[in-house]
Structure formats: structure tokens, C-alpha cells
């Protein structure tokens, strides 16, 4: 990732974001995006951490560990997690959780900006997505209690024209729900993570022109 691209991306993130338009492209149940969020909900943050140089730019996706009580168990997601009481703001949560889950020190991450928050009804979480940049070539150190595996997704993949696919899944909403997602690095990404990446995809397409 070049400093110029990061600068352009930072400027773009200060302007109006595609939000709903991007989310509905891959939302399992698009009509839920219009429903009001309950006053009682949890907060979490995730990080799209841009790494690598030049055309080798990538961001890490993680496969979560198996936890029977977690509705997102074994799913592919972004580094991140629940906001702690001691966290002063959502951005701090994203930096802290990224350091804890994949071992990249928060002081090595430059916060580029934020994408649109998204509410996840199944877990009652309001998720704040952030984009960060780590210029140094650092090694990952997985938090094995939370992260089973990690995938390096090239940023160039996100601006390919043919990226969407559909699968029929058993979900908490339906035993056979047809949902949209992304084929990324041999894994299939759907749900909230796909919705966040859909907005990232639109923003990166504009910046990369």
C-alpha cells in the first residue's frame, strides 16, 4: 500500500459513505437494515488492517474459534471484538482487539478512518468498522483462544468486477436461506463481514480510479 493511496483513502473516508447502499448488496435479510436499532445493544469494533507494499497490499481475515454460545462461531471475520468498559471510544476498541487477536501492536497502526457502523440483530451488536494501515512488515501472533486461522486477502481482489457469489445456508433466521457473499482466498465471506467489505470495496474502487 503506497502512502499516496492511504492519503487518498483517508480523504475519501471524510466524505459521505455508501453505507446502506453497499450493505444491502450482500445483506442476508436486506429489509432488516431499515429496522430501528433497540436502545439496549452491545458495541463492538473491527479493523480492516491494510498491510504490505505496492501491489502486494493485503488485509487479514480471521477464522474464529469454535464457541458453542457464539452465533458467529467458526465464521470468517475481521480482527475485532466487544467494547470493554475501560475503552474510551470505538477506535480504541478496534486497535486493542487487533493487537490482542493477531498480535500487531496498536502503536504500529495508523488509523486511516472509519466506515459506516452496522447493527447485527442476531447478536445485538452495533459494530464500528475502522480502516488501519501498518507500514512495517510484521508477523502475526494469533490469540489461539479466539482465532483459529488467518488469511491474507489481497486488496486488489476487492476491486474485481466478478466477486459476489450466493449460497444457501442454515441460519438462525431460516433452515435454508440464500445469501450473498464474497469468494476470498479460498474462503467464503458472508453476513456482517461481507457487508462491511462491500462498503470497503466501493470506497476502494473510487480511490483506485
Short mmCIF file of C-alpha atoms in Angstrom, two decimals:
data_model
loop_
_atom_site.label_atom_id
_atom_site.label_comp_id
_atom_site.label_asym_id
_atom_site.label_seq_id
_atom_site.Cartn_x
_atom_site.Cartn_y
_atom_site.Cartn_z
CA UNK A 1 0.00 0.00 0.00
CA UNK A 2 1.51 3.32 -1.05
CA UNK A 3 1.38 6.36 1.27
CA UNK A 4 -0.40 8.24 -1.55
CA UNK A 5 -3.18 5.65 -1.71
CA UNK A 6 -3.54 5.72 2.07
CA UNK A 7 -3.76 9.53 1.96
CA UNK A 8 -6.42 9.41 -0.78
CA UNK A 9 -8.35 6.78 1.16
CA UNK A 10 -8.24 8.91 4.30
CA UNK A 11 -9.70 11.88 2.43
CA UNK A 12 -12.42 9.70 0.90
CA UNK A 13 -13.47 8.45 4.34
CA UNK A 14 -14.20 12.03 5.45
CA UNK A 15 -16.85 12.31 2.73
CA UNK A 16 -20.35 10.72 2.69
CA UNK A 17 -20.13 6.91 2.63
CA UNK A 18 -22.21 4.40 0.65
CA UNK A 19 -23.40 2.72 3.87
CA UNK A 20 -26.90 1.31 3.27
CA UNK A 21 -26.40 1.00 -0.49
CA UNK A 22 -23.28 -1.11 -0.02
CA UNK A 23 -24.64 -3.16 2.88
CA UNK A 24 -27.82 -4.21 1.11
CA UNK A 25 -25.85 -5.77 -1.76
CA UNK A 26 -24.88 -8.70 0.48
CA UNK A 27 -27.23 -8.43 3.48
CA UNK A 28 -28.80 -11.84 4.27
CA UNK A 29 -32.10 -10.05 5.01
CA UNK A 30 -31.93 -6.55 3.47
CA UNK A 31 -35.24 -5.40 4.99
CA UNK A 32 -33.72 -5.60 8.48
CA UNK A 33 -31.36 -2.75 7.60
CA UNK A 34 -34.31 -0.35 7.82
CA UNK A 35 -35.50 -1.54 11.23
CA UNK A 36 -34.71 0.71 14.22
CA UNK A 37 -31.91 -0.43 16.48
CA UNK A 38 -33.04 -1.25 20.04
CA UNK A 39 -31.90 1.11 22.78
CA UNK A 40 -30.25 -1.79 24.60
CA UNK A 41 -27.44 -3.22 22.50
CA UNK A 42 -23.80 -4.15 22.74
CA UNK A 43 -20.95 -2.37 20.98
CA UNK A 44 -18.00 -3.83 19.10
CA UNK A 45 -15.34 -2.68 16.67
CA UNK A 46 -13.45 -4.39 13.85
CA UNK A 47 -10.41 -3.47 11.80
CA UNK A 48 -9.58 -3.71 8.11
CA UNK A 49 -5.82 -3.59 8.57
CA UNK A 50 -4.02 -2.69 5.36
CA UNK A 51 -0.52 -4.15 5.16
CA UNK A 52 2.16 -4.87 2.57
CA UNK A 53 3.62 -2.60 -0.08
CA UNK A 54 2.81 -1.78 -3.68
CA UNK A 55 0.70 -4.37 -5.47
CA UNK A 56 1.27 -6.77 -2.57
CA UNK A 57 -1.13 -4.85 -0.32
CA UNK A 58 -3.44 -7.09 1.70
CA UNK A 59 -5.58 -7.19 4.83
CA UNK A 60 -6.02 -10.09 7.26
CA UNK A 61 -9.22 -12.07 7.64
CA UNK A 62 -9.54 -14.44 10.57
CA UNK A 63 -11.41 -17.68 11.18
CA UNK A 64 -12.92 -17.58 14.63
CA UNK A 65 -12.54 -20.43 17.11
CA UNK A 66 -15.44 -22.74 17.89
CA UNK A 67 -17.54 -21.48 20.80
CA UNK A 68 -20.98 -23.10 21.21
CA UNK A 69 -22.52 -19.92 22.66
CA UNK A 70 -21.20 -17.69 19.87
CA UNK A 71 -23.62 -17.16 16.94
CA UNK A 72 -20.60 -16.32 14.76
CA UNK A 73 -18.54 -19.38 15.72
CA UNK A 74 -16.20 -20.72 13.01
CA UNK A 75 -17.10 -17.85 10.69
CA UNK A 76 -14.64 -15.76 8.68
CA UNK A 77 -14.37 -12.22 10.05
CA UNK A 78 -12.17 -9.21 10.66
CA UNK A 79 -9.99 -8.73 13.75
CA UNK A 80 -12.07 -7.09 16.45
CA UNK A 81 -14.38 -7.63 19.36
CA UNK A 82 -16.53 -6.27 22.14
CA UNK A 83 -16.02 -2.82 23.60
CA UNK A 84 -14.73 -3.00 27.16
CA UNK A 85 -15.87 -0.58 29.86
CA UNK A 86 -12.35 0.84 30.03
CA UNK A 87 -12.23 1.57 26.26
CA UNK A 88 -12.58 5.34 25.74
CA UNK A 89 -14.03 5.05 22.22
CA UNK A 90 -14.77 2.55 19.39
CA UNK A 91 -11.46 3.27 17.62
CA UNK A 92 -9.55 2.27 20.76
CA UNK A 93 -11.53 -0.98 20.86
CA UNK A 94 -10.57 -1.77 17.26
CA UNK A 95 -6.87 -1.13 17.94
CA UNK A 96 -6.85 -3.08 21.21
CA UNK A 97 -8.70 -6.08 19.78
CA UNK A 98 -6.48 -6.18 16.69
CA UNK A 99 -3.40 -6.29 18.88
CA UNK A 100 -4.91 -8.99 21.10
CA UNK A 101 -6.20 -11.22 18.29
CA UNK A 102 -3.46 -11.06 15.65
CA UNK A 103 -0.52 -9.55 17.54
CA UNK A 104 0.00 -6.29 15.62
CA UNK A 105 0.89 -3.58 18.20
CA UNK A 106 -1.60 -0.73 18.25
CA UNK A 107 1.21 1.83 18.16
CA UNK A 108 2.26 0.41 14.78
CA UNK A 109 -1.19 1.01 13.27
CA UNK A 110 -2.09 4.32 11.64
CA UNK A 111 -5.83 4.88 11.82
CA UNK A 112 -6.95 5.88 8.32
CA UNK A 113 -10.63 6.38 9.08
CA UNK A 114 -13.97 4.69 9.69
CA UNK A 115 -16.66 3.03 7.62
CA UNK A 116 -20.39 3.06 8.40
CA UNK A 117 -21.48 1.37 11.65
CA UNK A 118 -23.68 -1.68 11.19
CA UNK A 119 -26.16 -3.30 13.57
CA UNK A 120 -26.26 -7.13 13.77
CA UNK A 121 -29.67 -8.28 15.04
CA UNK A 122 -28.70 -11.91 15.74
CA UNK A 123 -26.08 -10.91 18.33
CA UNK A 124 -27.49 -7.44 19.16
CA UNK A 125 -24.18 -5.73 18.42
CA UNK A 126 -23.56 -2.35 16.85
CA UNK A 127 -20.27 -2.85 15.02
CA UNK A 128 -18.00 0.08 14.17
CA UNK A 129 -15.57 -0.78 11.32
CA UNK A 130 -12.25 1.04 11.04
CA UNK A 131 -9.51 1.02 8.42
CA UNK A 132 -5.93 0.99 9.64
CA UNK A 133 -2.53 0.89 7.96
CA UNK A 134 0.61 -0.86 9.16
CA UNK A 135 3.57 0.18 7.05
CA UNK A 136 6.03 -2.26 8.64
CA UNK A 137 6.27 -5.95 7.67
CA UNK A 138 5.25 -7.50 10.99
CA UNK A 139 4.46 -11.12 11.82
CA UNK A 140 1.09 -12.21 13.10
CA UNK A 141 0.73 -13.75 16.57
CA UNK A 142 -2.67 -15.37 16.88
CA UNK A 143 -4.72 -15.36 20.06
CA UNK A 144 -5.46 -19.08 19.90
CA UNK A 145 -8.42 -18.90 22.27
CA UNK A 146 -10.23 -16.64 19.77
CA UNK A 147 -8.57 -17.14 16.38
CA UNK A 148 -8.26 -20.49 14.61
CA UNK A 149 -6.61 -19.32 11.38
CA UNK A 150 -5.70 -16.22 9.39
CA UNK A 151 -5.92 -15.40 5.67
CA UNK A 152 -4.16 -12.67 3.75
CA UNK A 153 -6.63 -11.11 1.32
CA UNK A 154 -5.02 -9.03 -1.47
CA UNK A 155 -6.61 -5.59 -1.70
CA UNK A 156 -6.65 -5.96 -5.49
CA UNK A 157 -9.22 -8.75 -5.11
CA UNK A 158 -11.71 -6.29 -3.64
CA UNK A 159 -11.95 -4.25 -6.84
CA UNK A 160 -12.51 -7.20 -9.18
CA UNK A 161 -15.78 -6.99 -11.09
CA UNK A 162 -16.74 -10.64 -10.52
CA UNK A 163 -16.56 -11.21 -6.80
CA UNK A 164 -20.06 -11.95 -5.50
CA UNK A 165 -21.50 -15.44 -5.15
CA UNK A 166 -24.56 -16.99 -3.49
CA UNK A 167 -25.01 -19.96 -1.18
CA UNK A 168 -27.94 -21.47 0.68
CA UNK A 169 -27.21 -21.73 4.40
CA UNK A 170 -28.89 -22.83 7.58
CA UNK A 171 -29.10 -19.70 9.76
CA UNK A 172 -30.87 -18.50 12.89
CA UNK A 173 -33.45 -16.92 10.57
CA UNK A 174 -34.14 -19.86 8.27
CA UNK A 175 -33.07 -23.50 7.70
CA UNK A 176 -32.42 -22.66 4.03
CA UNK A 177 -31.60 -19.01 3.41
CA UNK A 178 -29.99 -17.91 0.13
CA UNK A 179 -27.35 -15.32 0.97
CA UNK A 180 -24.75 -13.36 -0.98
CA UNK A 181 -21.07 -13.23 -0.14
CA UNK A 182 -17.50 -12.99 -1.42
CA UNK A 183 -15.09 -15.68 -2.55
CA UNK A 184 -11.81 -14.56 -0.99
CA UNK A 185 -8.60 -16.58 -0.74
CA UNK A 186 -10.37 -19.92 -0.85
CA UNK A 187 -12.87 -18.92 1.82
CA UNK A 188 -16.44 -17.68 1.60
CA UNK A 189 -17.30 -14.50 3.49
CA UNK A 190 -20.89 -13.57 4.25
CA UNK A 191 -23.05 -11.75 6.80
CA UNK A 192 -21.84 -8.64 8.60
CA UNK A 193 -18.23 -9.08 7.43
CA UNK A 194 -19.34 -9.22 3.79
CA UNK A 195 -21.48 -6.12 4.33
CA UNK A 196 -18.53 -4.21 5.77
CA UNK A 197 -16.27 -5.38 2.92
CA UNK A 198 -18.94 -4.39 0.40
CA UNK A 199 -18.63 -0.78 1.57
CA UNK A 200 -14.83 -1.05 1.64
CA UNK A 201 -14.96 -2.39 -1.92
CA UNK A 202 -16.99 0.59 -3.15
CA UNK A 203 -14.70 3.08 -1.44
CA UNK A 204 -11.51 1.40 -2.73
CA UNK A 205 -12.92 1.27 -6.26
CA UNK A 206 -13.42 5.03 -6.17
CA UNK A 207 -9.98 5.72 -4.67
CA UNK A 208 -8.16 3.39 -7.08
CA UNK A 209 -9.50 5.04 -10.24
#
